[in-house]
mmCIF file of C-alpha atoms and ligand atoms in Angstrom:
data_model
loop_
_atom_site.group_PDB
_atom_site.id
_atom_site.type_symbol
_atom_site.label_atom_id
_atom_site.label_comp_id
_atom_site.label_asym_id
_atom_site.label_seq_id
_atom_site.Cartn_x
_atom_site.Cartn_y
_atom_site.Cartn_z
ATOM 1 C CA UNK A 1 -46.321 -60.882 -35.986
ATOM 2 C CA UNK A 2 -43.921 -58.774 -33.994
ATOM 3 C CA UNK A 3 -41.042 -57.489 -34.990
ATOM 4 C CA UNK A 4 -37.354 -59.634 -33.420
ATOM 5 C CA UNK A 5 -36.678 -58.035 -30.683
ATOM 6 C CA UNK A 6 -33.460 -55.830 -30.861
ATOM 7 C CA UNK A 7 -30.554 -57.527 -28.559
ATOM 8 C CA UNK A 8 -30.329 -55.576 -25.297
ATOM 9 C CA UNK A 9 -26.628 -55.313 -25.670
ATOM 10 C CA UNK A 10 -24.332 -56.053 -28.587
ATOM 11 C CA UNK A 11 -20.939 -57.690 -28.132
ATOM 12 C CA UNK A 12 -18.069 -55.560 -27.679
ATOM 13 C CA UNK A 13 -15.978 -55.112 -30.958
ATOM 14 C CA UNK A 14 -12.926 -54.432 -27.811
ATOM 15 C CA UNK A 15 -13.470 -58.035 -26.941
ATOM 16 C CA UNK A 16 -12.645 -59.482 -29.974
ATOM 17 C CA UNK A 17 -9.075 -61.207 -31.717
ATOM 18 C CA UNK A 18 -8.383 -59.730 -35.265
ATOM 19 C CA UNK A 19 -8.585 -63.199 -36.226
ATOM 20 C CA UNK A 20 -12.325 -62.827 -34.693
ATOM 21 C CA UNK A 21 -13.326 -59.593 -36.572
ATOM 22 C CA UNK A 22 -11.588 -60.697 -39.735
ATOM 23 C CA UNK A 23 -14.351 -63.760 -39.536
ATOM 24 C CA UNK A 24 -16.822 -61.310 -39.121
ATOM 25 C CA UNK A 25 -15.717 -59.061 -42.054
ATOM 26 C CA UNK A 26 -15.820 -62.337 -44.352
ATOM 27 C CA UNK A 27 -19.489 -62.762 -42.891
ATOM 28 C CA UNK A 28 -20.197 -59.620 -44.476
ATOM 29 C CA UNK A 29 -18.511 -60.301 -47.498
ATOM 30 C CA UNK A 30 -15.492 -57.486 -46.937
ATOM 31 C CA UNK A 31 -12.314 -57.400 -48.735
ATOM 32 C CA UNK A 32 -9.733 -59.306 -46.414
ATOM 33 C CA UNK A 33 -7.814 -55.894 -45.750
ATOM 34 C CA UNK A 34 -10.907 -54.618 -44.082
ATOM 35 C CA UNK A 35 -10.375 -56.288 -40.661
ATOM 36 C CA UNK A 36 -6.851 -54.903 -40.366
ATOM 37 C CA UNK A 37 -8.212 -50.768 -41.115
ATOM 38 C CA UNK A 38 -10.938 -51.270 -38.611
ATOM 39 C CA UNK A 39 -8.071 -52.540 -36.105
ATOM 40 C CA UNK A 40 -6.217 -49.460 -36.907
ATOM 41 C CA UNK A 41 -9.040 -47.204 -36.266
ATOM 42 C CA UNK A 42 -9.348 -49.300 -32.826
ATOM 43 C CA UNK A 43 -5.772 -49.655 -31.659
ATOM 44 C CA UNK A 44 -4.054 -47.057 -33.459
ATOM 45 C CA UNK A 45 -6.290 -43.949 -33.617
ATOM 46 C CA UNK A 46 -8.403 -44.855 -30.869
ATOM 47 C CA UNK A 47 -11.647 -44.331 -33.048
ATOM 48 C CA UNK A 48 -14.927 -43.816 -30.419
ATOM 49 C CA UNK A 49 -17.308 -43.365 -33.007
ATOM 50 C CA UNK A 50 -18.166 -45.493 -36.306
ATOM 51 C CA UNK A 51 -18.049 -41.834 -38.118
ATOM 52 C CA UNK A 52 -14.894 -41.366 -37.934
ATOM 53 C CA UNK A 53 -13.989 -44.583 -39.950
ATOM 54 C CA UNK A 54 -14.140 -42.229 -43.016
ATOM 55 C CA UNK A 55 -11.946 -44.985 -45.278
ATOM 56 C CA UNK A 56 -14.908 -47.861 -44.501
ATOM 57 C CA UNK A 57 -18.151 -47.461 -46.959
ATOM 58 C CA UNK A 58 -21.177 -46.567 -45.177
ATOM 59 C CA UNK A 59 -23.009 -49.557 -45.703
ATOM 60 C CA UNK A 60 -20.221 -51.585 -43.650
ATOM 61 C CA UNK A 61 -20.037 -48.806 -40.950
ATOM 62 C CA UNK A 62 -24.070 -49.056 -40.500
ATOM 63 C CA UNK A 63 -23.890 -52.930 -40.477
ATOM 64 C CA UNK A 64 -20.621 -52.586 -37.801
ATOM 65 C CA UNK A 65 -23.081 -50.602 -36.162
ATOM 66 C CA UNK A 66 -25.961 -52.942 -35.722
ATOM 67 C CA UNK A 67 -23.607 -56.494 -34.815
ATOM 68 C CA UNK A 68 -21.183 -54.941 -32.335
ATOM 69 C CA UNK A 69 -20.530 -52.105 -29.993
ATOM 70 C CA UNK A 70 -17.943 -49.720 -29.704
ATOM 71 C CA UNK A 71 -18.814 -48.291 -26.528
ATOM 72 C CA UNK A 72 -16.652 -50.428 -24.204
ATOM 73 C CA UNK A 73 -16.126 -47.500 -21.694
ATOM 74 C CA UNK A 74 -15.725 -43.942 -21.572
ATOM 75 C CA UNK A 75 -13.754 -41.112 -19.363
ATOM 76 C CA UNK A 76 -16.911 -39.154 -16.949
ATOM 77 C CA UNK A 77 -14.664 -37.780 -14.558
ATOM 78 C CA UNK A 78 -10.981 -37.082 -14.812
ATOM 79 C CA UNK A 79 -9.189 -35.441 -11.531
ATOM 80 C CA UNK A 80 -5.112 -34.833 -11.725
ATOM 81 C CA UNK A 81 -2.785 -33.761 -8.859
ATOM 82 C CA UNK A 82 -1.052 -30.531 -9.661
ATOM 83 C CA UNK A 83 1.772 -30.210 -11.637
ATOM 84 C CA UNK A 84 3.168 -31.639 -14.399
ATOM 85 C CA UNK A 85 3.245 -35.275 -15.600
ATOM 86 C CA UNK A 86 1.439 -36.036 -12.389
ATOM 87 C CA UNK A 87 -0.815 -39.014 -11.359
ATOM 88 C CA UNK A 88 -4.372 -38.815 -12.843
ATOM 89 C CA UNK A 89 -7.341 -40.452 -11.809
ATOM 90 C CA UNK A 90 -10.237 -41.352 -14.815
ATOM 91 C CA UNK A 91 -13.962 -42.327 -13.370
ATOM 92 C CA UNK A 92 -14.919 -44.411 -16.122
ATOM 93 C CA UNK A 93 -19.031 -45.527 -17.231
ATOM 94 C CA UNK A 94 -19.659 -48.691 -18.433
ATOM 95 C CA UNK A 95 -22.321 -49.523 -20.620
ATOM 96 C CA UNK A 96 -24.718 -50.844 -17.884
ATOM 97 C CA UNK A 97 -24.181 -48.044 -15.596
ATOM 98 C CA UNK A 98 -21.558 -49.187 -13.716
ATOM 99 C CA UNK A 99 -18.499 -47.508 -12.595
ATOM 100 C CA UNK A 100 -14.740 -48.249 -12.465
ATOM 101 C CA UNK A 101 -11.650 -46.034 -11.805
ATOM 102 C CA UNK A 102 -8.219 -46.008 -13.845
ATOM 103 C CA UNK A 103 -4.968 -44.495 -12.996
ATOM 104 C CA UNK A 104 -2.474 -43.107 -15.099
ATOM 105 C CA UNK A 105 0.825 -42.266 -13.361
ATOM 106 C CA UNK A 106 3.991 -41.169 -15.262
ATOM 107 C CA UNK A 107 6.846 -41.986 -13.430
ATOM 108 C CA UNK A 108 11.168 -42.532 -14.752
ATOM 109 C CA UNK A 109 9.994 -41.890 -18.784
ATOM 110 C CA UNK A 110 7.377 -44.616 -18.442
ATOM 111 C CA UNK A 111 3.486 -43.987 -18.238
ATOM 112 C CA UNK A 112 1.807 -46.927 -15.474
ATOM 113 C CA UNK A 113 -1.906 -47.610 -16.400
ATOM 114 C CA UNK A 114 -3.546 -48.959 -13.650
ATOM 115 C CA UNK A 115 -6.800 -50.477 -14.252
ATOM 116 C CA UNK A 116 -9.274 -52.554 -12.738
ATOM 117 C CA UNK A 117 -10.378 -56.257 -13.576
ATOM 118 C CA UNK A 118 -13.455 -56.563 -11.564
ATOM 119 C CA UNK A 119 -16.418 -53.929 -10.367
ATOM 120 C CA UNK A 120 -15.670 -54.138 -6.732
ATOM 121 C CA UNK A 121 -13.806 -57.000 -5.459
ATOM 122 C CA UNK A 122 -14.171 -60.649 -3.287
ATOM 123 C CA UNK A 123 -11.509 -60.962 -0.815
ATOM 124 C CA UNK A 124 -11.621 -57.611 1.600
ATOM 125 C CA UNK A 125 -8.211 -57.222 2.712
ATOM 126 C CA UNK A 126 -7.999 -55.102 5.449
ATOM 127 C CA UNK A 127 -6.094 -52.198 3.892
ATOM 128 C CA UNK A 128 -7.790 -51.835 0.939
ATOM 129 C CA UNK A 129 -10.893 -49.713 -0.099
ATOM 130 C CA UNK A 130 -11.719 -51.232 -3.078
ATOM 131 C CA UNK A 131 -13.139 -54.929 -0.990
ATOM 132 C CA UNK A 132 -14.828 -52.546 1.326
ATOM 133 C CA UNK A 133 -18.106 -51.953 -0.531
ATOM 134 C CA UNK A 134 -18.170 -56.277 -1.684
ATOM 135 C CA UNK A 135 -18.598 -57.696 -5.322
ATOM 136 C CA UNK A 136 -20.679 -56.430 -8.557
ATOM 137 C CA UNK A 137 -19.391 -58.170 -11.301
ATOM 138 C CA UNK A 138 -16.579 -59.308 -13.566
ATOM 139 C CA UNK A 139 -14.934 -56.696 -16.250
ATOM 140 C CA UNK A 140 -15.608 -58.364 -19.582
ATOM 141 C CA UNK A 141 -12.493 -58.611 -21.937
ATOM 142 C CA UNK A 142 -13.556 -55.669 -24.498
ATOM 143 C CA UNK A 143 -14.645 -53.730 -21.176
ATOM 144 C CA UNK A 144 -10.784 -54.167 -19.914
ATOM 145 C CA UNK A 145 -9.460 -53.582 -23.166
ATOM 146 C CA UNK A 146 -11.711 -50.417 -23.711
ATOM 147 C CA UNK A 147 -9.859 -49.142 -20.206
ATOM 148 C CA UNK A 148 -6.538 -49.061 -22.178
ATOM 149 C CA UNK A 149 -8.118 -47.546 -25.414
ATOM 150 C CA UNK A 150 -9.794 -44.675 -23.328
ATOM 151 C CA UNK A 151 -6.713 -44.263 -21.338
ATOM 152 C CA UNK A 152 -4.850 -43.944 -24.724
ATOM 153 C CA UNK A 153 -7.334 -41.858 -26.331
ATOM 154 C CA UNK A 154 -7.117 -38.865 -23.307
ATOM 155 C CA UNK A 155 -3.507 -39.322 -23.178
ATOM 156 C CA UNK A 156 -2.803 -39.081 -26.944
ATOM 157 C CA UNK A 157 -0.134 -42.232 -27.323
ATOM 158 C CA UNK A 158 -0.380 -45.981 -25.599
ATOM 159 C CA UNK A 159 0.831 -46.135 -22.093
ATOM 160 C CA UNK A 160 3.947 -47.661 -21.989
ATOM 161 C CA UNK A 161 3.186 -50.107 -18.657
ATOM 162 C CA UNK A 162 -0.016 -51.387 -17.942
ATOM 163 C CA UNK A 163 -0.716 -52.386 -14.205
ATOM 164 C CA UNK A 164 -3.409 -55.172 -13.054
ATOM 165 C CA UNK A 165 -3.392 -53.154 -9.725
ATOM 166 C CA UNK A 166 -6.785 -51.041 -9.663
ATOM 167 C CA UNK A 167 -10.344 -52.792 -8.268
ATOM 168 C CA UNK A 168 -10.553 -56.409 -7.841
ATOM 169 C CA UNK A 169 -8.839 -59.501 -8.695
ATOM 170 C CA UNK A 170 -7.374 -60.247 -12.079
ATOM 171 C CA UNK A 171 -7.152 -63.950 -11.232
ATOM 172 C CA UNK A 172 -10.437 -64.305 -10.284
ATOM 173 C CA UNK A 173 -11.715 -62.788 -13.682
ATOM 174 C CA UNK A 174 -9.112 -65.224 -15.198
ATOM 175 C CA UNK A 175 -10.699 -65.750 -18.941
ATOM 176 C CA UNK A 176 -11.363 -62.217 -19.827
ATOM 177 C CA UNK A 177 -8.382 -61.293 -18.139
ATOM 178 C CA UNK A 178 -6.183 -63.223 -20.395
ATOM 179 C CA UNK A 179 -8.211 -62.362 -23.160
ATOM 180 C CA UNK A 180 -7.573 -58.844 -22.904
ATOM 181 C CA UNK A 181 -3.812 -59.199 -22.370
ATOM 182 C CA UNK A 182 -3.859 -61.043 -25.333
ATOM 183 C CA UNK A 183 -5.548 -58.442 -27.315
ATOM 184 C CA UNK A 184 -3.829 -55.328 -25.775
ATOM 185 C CA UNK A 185 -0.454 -57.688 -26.736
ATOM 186 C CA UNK A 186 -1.443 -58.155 -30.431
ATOM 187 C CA UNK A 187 1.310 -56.342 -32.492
ATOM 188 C CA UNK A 188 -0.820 -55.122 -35.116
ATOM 189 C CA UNK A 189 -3.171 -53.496 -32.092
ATOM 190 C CA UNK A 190 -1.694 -51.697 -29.183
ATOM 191 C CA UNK A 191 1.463 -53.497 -29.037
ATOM 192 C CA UNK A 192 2.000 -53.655 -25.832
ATOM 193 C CA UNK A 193 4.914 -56.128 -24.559
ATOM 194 C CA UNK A 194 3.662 -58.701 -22.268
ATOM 195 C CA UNK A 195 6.563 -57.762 -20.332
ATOM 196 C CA UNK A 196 5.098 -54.309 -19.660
ATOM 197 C CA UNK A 197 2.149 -55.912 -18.507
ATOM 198 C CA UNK A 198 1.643 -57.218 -14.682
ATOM 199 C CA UNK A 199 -0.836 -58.937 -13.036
ATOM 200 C CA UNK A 200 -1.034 -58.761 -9.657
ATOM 201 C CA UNK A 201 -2.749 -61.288 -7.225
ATOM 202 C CA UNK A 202 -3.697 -61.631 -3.713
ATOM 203 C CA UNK A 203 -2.586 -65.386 -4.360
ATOM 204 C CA UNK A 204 -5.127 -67.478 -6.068
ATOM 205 C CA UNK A 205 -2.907 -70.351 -6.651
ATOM 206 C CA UNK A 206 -5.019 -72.149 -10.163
ATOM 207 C CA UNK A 207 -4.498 -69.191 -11.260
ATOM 208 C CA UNK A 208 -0.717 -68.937 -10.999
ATOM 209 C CA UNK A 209 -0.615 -72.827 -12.027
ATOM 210 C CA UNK A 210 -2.732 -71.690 -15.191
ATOM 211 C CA UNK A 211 -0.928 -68.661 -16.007
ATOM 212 C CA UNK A 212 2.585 -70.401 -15.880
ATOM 213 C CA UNK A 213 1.232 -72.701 -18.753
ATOM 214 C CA UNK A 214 0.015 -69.403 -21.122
ATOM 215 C CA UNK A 215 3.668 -69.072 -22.357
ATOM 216 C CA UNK A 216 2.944 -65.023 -22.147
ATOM 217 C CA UNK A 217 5.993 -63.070 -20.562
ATOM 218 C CA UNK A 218 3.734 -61.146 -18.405
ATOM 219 C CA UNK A 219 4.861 -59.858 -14.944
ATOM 220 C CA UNK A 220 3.626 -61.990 -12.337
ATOM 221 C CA UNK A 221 3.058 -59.987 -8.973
ATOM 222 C CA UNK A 222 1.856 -61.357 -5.534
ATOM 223 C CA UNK A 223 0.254 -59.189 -2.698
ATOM 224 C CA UNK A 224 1.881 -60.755 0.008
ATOM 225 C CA UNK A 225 2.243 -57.899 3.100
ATOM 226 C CA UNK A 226 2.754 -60.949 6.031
ATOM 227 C CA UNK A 227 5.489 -63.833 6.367
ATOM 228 C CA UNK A 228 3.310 -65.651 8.625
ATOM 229 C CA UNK A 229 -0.014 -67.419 8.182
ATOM 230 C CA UNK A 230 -1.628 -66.097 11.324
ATOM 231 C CA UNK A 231 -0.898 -62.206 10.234
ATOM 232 C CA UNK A 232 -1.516 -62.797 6.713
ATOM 233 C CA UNK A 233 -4.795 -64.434 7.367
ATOM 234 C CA UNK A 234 -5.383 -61.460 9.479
ATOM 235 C CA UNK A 235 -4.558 -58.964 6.546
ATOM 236 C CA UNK A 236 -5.662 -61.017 3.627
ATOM 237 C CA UNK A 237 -8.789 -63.282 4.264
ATOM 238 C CA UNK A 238 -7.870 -65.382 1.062
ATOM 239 C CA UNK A 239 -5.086 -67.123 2.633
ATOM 240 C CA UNK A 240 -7.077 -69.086 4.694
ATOM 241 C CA UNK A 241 -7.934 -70.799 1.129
ATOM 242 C CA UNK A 242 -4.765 -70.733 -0.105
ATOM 243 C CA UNK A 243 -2.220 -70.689 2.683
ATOM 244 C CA UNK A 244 1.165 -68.958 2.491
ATOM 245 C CA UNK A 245 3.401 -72.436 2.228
ATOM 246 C CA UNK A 246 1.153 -73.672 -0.805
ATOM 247 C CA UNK A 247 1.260 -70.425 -2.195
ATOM 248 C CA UNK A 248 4.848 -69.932 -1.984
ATOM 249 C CA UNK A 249 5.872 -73.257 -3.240
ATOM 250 C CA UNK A 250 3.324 -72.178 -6.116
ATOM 251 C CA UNK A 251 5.597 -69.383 -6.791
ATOM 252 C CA UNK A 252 8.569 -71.589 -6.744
ATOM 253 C CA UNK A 253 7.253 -73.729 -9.548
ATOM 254 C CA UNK A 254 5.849 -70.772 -11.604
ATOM 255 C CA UNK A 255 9.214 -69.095 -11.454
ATOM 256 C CA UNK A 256 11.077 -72.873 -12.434
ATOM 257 C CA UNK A 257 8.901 -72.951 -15.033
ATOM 258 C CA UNK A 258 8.247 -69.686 -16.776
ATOM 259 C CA UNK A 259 11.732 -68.551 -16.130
ATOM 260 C CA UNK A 260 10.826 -65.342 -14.942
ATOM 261 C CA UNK A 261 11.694 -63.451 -11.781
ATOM 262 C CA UNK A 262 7.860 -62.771 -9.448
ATOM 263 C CA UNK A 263 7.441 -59.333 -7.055
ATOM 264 C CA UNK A 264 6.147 -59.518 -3.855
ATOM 265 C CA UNK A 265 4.639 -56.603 -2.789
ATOM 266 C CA UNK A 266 4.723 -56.135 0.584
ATOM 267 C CA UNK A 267 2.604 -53.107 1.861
ATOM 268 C CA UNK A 268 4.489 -51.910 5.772
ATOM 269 C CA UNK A 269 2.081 -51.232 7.958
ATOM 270 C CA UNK A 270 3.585 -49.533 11.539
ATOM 271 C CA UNK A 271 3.348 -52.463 14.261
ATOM 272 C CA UNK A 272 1.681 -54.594 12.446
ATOM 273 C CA UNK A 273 4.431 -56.291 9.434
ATOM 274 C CA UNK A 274 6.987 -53.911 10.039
ATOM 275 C CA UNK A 275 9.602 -55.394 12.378
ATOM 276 C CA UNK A 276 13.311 -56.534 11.863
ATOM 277 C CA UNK A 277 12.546 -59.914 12.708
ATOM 278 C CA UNK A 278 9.060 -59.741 10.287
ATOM 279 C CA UNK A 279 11.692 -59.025 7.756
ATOM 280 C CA UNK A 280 14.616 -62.007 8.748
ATOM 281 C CA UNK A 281 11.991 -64.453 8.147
ATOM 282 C CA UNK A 282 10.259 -62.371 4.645
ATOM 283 C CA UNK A 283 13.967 -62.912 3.471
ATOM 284 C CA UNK A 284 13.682 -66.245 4.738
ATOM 285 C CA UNK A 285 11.213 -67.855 3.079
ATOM 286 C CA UNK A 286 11.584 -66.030 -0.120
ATOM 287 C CA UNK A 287 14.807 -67.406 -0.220
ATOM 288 C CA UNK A 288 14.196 -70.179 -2.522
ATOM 289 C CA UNK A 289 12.337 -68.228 -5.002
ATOM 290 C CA UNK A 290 13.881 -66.274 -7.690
ATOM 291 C CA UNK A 291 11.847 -63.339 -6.189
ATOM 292 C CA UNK A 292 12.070 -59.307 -6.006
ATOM 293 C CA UNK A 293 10.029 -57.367 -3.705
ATOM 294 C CA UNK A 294 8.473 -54.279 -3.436
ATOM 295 C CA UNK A 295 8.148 -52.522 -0.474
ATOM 296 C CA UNK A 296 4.994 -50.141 -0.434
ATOM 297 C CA UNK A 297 4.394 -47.866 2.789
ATOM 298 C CA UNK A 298 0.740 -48.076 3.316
ATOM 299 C CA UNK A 299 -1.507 -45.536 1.767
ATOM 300 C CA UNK A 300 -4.085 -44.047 4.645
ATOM 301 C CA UNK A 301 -7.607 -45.114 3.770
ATOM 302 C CA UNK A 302 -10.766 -44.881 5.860
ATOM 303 C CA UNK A 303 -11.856 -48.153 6.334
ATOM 304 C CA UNK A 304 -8.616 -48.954 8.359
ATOM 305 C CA UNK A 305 -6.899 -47.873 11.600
ATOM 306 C CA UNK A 306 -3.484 -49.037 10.152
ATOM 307 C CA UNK A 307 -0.489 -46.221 8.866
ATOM 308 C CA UNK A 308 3.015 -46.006 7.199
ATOM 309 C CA UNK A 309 5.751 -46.982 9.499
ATOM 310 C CA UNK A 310 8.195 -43.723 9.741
ATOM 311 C CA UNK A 311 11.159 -43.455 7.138
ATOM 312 C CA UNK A 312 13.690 -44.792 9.190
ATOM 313 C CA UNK A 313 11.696 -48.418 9.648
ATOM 314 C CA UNK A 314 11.055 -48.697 6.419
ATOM 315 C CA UNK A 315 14.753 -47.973 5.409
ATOM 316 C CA UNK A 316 16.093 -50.554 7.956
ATOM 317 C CA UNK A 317 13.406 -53.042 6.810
ATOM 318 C CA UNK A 318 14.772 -52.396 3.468
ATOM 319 C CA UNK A 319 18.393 -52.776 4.878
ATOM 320 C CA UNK A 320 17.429 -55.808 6.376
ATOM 321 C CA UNK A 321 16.540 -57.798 3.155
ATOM 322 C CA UNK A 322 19.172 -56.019 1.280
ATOM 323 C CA UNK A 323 21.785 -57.846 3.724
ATOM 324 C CA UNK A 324 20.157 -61.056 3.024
ATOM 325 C CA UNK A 325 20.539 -60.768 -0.657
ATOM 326 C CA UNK A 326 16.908 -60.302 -1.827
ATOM 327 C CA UNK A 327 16.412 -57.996 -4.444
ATOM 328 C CA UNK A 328 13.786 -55.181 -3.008
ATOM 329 C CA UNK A 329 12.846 -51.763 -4.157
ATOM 330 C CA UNK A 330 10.973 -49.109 -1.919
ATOM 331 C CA UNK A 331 8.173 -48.135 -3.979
ATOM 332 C CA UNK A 332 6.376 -45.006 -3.188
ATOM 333 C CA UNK A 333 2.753 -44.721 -3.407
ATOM 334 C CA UNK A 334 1.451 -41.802 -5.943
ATOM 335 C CA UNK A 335 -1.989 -40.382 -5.997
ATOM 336 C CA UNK A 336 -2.809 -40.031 -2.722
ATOM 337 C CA UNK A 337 -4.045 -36.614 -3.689
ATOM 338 C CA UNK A 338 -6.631 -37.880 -6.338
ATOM 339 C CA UNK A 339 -7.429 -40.501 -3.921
ATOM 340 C CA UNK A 340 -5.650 -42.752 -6.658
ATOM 341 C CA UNK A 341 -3.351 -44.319 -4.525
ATOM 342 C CA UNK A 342 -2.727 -48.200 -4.075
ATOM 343 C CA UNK A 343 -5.739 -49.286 -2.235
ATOM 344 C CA UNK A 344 -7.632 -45.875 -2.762
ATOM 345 C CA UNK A 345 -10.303 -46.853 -5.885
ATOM 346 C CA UNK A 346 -13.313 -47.647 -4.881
ATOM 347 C CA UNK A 347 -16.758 -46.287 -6.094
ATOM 348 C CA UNK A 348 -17.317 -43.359 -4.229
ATOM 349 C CA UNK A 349 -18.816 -41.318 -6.620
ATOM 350 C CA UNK A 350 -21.489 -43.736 -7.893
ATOM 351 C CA UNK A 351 -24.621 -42.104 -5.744
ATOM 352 C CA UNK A 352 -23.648 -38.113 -7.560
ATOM 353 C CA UNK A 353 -23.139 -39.721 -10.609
ATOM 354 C CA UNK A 354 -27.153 -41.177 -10.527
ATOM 355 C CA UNK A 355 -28.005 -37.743 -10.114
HETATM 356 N N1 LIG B 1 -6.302 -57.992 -6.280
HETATM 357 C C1 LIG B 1 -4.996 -57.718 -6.762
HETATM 358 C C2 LIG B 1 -4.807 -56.358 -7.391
HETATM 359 C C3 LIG B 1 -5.398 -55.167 -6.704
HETATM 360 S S1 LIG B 1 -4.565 -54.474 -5.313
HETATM 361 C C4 LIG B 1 -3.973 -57.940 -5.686
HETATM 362 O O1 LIG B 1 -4.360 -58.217 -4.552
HETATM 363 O O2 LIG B 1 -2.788 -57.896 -5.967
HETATM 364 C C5 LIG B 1 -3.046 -53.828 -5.892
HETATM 365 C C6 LIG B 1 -1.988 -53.726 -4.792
HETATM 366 O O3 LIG B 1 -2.260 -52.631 -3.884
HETATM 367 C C7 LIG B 1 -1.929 -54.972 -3.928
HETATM 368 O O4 LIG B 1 -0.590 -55.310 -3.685
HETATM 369 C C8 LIG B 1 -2.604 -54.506 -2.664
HETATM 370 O O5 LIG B 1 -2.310 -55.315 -1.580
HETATM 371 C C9 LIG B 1 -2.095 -53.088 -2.553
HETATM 372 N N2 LIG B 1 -2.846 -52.239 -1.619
HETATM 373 C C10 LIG B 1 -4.162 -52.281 -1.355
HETATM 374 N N3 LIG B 1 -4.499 -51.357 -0.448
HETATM 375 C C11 LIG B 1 -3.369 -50.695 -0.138
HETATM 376 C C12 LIG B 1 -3.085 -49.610 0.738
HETATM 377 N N4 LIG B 1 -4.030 -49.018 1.471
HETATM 378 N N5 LIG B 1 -1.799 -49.173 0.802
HETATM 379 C C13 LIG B 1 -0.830 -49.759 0.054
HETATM 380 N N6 LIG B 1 -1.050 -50.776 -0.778
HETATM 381 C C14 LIG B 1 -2.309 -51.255 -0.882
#
């Protein structure tokens, strides 16, 4: 008779609620209080080895051990710009081999992680890398939650902001998504508000539907860069799904209903979404939306021909919707020398990483 065979991979002990692992710790007849010190070894101390759980008996480490893993992702690679509290880039390894990218930028007494939801990405908007090189697979929630608990473990505290903003598309990974949130949210864990927490979509509107019914504060963002269907579709490939009128009027109702203001990032692009009138009609049809927006000159990457309008565009652009009463922020891309910057992940350094 041969021996069950061992399970290729074990569930993530990232993934799960404390309400989850305290289930599990009755299953192996534990002491209530042990669920809440192996959350504190998790969330508070950023454990990345059962060893170090030197208050658990060994018997309970070694059956941890053998149900669940705690190997959700680790640092390979970490490249900062120069200076201090500067933006830093982390390659991360995930259990199967695969490869994401984080970015930690400290910015106005805040710390911005920006992480990924997806290995590569779906929609291939024109401006951004990370579409470029197509789809591998979802993030799974302990995976996304491991980002933040690697992230915290280099940088010695929690970040106080965490950004949906890195590779692919949190609303398209919707389930693990929100399961992480929930998790990273969890008071007894990391703690972080769902108010310092944004996720940011290129405009899948079930998603925005779904998330307005979560009752979760979280900051809803929307990639929008065009105020017209024809240069949107151009620039974003997904609208031709879910066109700019449905999506806007989605934003309407998730703003009615959640009570809570939505940024649209709008990324200028010279000649292309940069003009005063492009801007009239932005302020026009965000009118009815209790809306801010963010403008973002474009960062330079290779796969496209586009650039930053010069300063003086972008400040009259800016002037422009400031006139017309929409609240809008200029919001300066950082990274760009760690190839960190909005648009810039992508996995570049997968084929000297096989070496
Ligand atoms: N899929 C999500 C999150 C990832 S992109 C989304 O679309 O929102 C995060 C933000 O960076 C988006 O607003 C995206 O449009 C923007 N972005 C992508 N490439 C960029 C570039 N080259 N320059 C400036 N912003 C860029």
């Amino acid at each position: 008779m041969s021996a069950s065979p061992l399970p290729l991979s074990l569930p993530l002990i990232h993934g799960l609620t404390h309400a989850q692992l305290t289930e599990i710790c009755r299953e192996l007849d534990q002491p209530a209080y042990r669920a809440r010190q192996i959350w504190k070894w998790l969330y508070h101390r950023f454990a990345a080895d059962w060893s170090e759980m030197k208050n658990l008996p060994l018997g309970l480490r070694q059956a941890l051990a053998h149900r669940l893993s705690l190997a959700s992702a680790a640092v390979t690679r970490s490249q900062s710009e120069a200076g201090v509290g500067t933006t830093t880039k982390w390659l991360i390894a995930l259990a199967d081999g695969d490869w994401v990218e984080e970015v930690l930028i400290p910015a106005r007494g805040r710390t911005t992680l920006c992480v990924s939801s997806q290995v590569g990405c779906k929609f291939n908007c024109a401006f951004c890398a990370s579409g470029k090189a197509g789809f591998r697979r979802n993030l799974e929630t302990g995976e996304i939650v491991g980002l933040v608990v690697v992230a915290a473990r280099n940088l010695g505290a929690i970040p106080s902001n965490l950004v949906f903003m890195g590779m692919g598309e949190p609303l398209d990974n919707y389930d693990a998504v929100l399961a992480a949130v929930r998790i990273i949210n969890d008071a007894e864990g990391l703690s972080l508000g769902a108010r310092r927490i944004t996720i940011s979509t290129c405009g899948i509107i079930p998603g925005i539907q779904r998330l307005a019914q979560e009752g979760l504060q979280v900051e809803l963002s929307i990639s929008l860069h065009a105020s017209d269907d024809a240069l949107r579709s151009r620039l974003l490939p997904v609208n031709r799904k879910y066109p700019l009128g449905d999506l806007l009027e989605a934003c309407r109702i998730y703003a009615e209903q959640t009570g809570r203001l939505i940024t649209f990032e709008y990324t200028l692009i010279q000649g292309v979404n940069d003009s005063p009138e492009q801007a009239r009609e932005l302020a026009r049809i965000l009118r009815p939306i209790h809306a801010r927006v963010n403008l973002i000159p474009l960062s330079t990457v290779a796969e496209f021909e586009g650039r930053a309008p010069p300063a003086p565009v972008v400040r009259e652009f800016l002037n422009i919707l400031e006139r017309a009463r929409i609240n809008a922020t200029l919001r300066i891309s950082k990274g760009g020398g760690v190839d960190a910057a909005c648009g810039q992940l992508r996995r570049r350094h997968e084929s000297d990483l096989k070496l």
